[in-house]
PDB file of C-alpha atoms in Angstrom:
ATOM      1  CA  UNK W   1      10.170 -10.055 -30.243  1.00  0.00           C
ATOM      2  CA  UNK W   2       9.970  -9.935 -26.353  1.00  0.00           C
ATOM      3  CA  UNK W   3      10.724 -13.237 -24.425  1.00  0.00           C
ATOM      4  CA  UNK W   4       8.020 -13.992 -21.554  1.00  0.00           C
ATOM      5  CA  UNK W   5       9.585 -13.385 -19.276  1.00  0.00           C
ATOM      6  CA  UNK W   6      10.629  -9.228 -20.420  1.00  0.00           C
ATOM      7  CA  UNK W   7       6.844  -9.637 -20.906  1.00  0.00           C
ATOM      8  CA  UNK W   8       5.756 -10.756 -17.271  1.00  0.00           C
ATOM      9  CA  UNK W   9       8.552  -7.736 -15.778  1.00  0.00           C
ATOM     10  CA  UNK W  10       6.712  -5.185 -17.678  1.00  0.00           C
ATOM     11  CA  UNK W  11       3.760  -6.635 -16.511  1.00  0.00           C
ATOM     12  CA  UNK W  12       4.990  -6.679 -12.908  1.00  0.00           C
ATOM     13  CA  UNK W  13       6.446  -2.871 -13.323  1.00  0.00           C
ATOM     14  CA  UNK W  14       2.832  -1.782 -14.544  1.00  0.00           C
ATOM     15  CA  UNK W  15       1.116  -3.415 -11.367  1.00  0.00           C
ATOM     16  CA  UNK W  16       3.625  -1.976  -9.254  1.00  0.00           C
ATOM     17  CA  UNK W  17       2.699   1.401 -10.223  1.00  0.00           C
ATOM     18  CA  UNK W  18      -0.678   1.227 -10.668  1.00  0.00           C
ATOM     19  CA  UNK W  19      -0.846  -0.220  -6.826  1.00  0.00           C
ATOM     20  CA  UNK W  20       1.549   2.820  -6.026  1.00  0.00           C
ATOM     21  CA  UNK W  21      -0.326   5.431  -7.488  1.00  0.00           C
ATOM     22  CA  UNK W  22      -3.989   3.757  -6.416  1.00  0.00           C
ATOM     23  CA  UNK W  23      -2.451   3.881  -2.905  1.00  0.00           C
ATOM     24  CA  UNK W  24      -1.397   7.422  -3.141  1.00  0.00           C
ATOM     25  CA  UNK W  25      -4.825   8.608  -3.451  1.00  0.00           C
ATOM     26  CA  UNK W  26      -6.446   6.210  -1.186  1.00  0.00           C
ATOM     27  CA  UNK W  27      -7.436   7.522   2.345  1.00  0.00           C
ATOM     28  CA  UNK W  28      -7.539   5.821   5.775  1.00  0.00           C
ATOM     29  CA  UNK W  29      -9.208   2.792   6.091  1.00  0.00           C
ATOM     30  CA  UNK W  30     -10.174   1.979   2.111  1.00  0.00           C
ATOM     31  CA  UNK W  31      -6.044   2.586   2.111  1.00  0.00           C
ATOM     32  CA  UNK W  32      -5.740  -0.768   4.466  1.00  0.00           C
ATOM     33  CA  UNK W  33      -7.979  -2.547   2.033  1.00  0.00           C
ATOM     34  CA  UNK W  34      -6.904  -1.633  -0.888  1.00  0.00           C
ATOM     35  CA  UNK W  35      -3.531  -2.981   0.164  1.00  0.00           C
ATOM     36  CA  UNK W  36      -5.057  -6.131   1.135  1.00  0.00           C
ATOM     37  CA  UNK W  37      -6.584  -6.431  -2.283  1.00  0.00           C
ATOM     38  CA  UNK W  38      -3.387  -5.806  -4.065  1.00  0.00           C
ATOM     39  CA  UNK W  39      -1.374  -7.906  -1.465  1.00  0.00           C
ATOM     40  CA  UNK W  40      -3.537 -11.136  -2.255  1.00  0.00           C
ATOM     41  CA  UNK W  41      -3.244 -10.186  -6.068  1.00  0.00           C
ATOM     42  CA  UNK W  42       0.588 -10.067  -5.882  1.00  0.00           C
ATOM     43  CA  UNK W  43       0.235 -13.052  -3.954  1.00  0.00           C
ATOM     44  CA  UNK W  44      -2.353 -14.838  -6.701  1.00  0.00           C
ATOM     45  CA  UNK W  45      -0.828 -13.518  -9.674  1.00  0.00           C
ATOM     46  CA  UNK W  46       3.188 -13.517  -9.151  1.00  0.00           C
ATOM     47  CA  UNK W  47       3.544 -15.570  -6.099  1.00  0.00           C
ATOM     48  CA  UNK W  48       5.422 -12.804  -4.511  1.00  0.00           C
ATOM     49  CA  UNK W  49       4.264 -13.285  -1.339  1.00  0.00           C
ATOM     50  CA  UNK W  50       7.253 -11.747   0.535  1.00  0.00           C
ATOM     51  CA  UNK W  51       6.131  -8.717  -1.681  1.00  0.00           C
ATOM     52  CA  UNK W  52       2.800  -8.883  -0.250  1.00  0.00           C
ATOM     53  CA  UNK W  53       3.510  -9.300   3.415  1.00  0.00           C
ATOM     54  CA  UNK W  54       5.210  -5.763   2.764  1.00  0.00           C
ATOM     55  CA  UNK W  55       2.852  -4.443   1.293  1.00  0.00           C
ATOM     56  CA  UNK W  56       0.518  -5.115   4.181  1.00  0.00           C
ATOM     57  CA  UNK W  57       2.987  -4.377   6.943  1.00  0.00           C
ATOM     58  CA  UNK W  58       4.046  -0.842   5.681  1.00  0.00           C
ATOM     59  CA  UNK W  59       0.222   0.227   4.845  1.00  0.00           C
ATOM     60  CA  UNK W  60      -0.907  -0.510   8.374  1.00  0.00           C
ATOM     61  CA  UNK W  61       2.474   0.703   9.924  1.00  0.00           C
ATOM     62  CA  UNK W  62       1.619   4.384   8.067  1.00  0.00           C
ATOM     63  CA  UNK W  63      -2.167   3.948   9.018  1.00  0.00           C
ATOM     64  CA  UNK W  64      -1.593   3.381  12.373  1.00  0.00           C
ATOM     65  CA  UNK W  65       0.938   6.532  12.411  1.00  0.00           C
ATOM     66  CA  UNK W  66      -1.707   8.344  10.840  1.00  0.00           C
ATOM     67  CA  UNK W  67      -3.971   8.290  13.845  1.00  0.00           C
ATOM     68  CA  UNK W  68      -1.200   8.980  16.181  1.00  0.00           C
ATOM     69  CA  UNK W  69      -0.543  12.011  14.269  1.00  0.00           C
ATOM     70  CA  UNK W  70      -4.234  12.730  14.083  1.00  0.00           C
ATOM     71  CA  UNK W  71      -4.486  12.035  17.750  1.00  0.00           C
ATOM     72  CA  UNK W  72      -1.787  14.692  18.511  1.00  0.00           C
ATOM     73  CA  UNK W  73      -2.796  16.927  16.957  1.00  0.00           C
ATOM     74  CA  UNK W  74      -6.193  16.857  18.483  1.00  0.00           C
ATOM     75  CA  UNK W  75      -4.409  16.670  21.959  1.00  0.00           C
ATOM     76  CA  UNK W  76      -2.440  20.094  20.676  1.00  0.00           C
ATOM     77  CA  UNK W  77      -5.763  21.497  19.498  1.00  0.00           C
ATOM     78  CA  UNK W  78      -7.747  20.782  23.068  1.00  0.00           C
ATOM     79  CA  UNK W  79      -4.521  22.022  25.021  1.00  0.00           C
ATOM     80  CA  UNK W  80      -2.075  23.975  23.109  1.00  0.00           C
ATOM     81  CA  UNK W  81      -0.132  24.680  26.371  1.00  0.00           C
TER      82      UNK W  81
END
């Protein structure tokens, strides 16, 4: 028999997949909130709000790099000079 804790890890290892792989096939902006929802559920359901703050950070970091790429290569598009 599994202790509670082995239970709540498996638990944990499950969410952290399933918020991996829902990310993977998120796009733009329902990316950001998506990882907003699943921040403030780490947050609610573990505690694990250093976790979260990640979370948050990285998605918007790679969203915001996103549009810069998109950006350039508009710009390379418009003028490929």
């Amino acid at each position: 028999m599994r202790s509670a804790a082995e239970i709540q890890a498996k638990f944990r290892n499950d969410v952290d997949e399933l918020i991996y792989k829902s990310l993977e096939s998120a796009k733009g902006r329902a990316r950001i909130i998506l990882a907003d929802y699943f921040a403030d559920f780490l947050e609610d359901a573990f505690g694990a709000t250093d976790d979260a703050d990640t979370l948050r950070s990285e998605e918007r970091v790679a969203y915001q790099d996103s549009i810069t790429d998109e950006e350039e290569r508009e710009a390379v598009r418009r003028h490929p000079w």
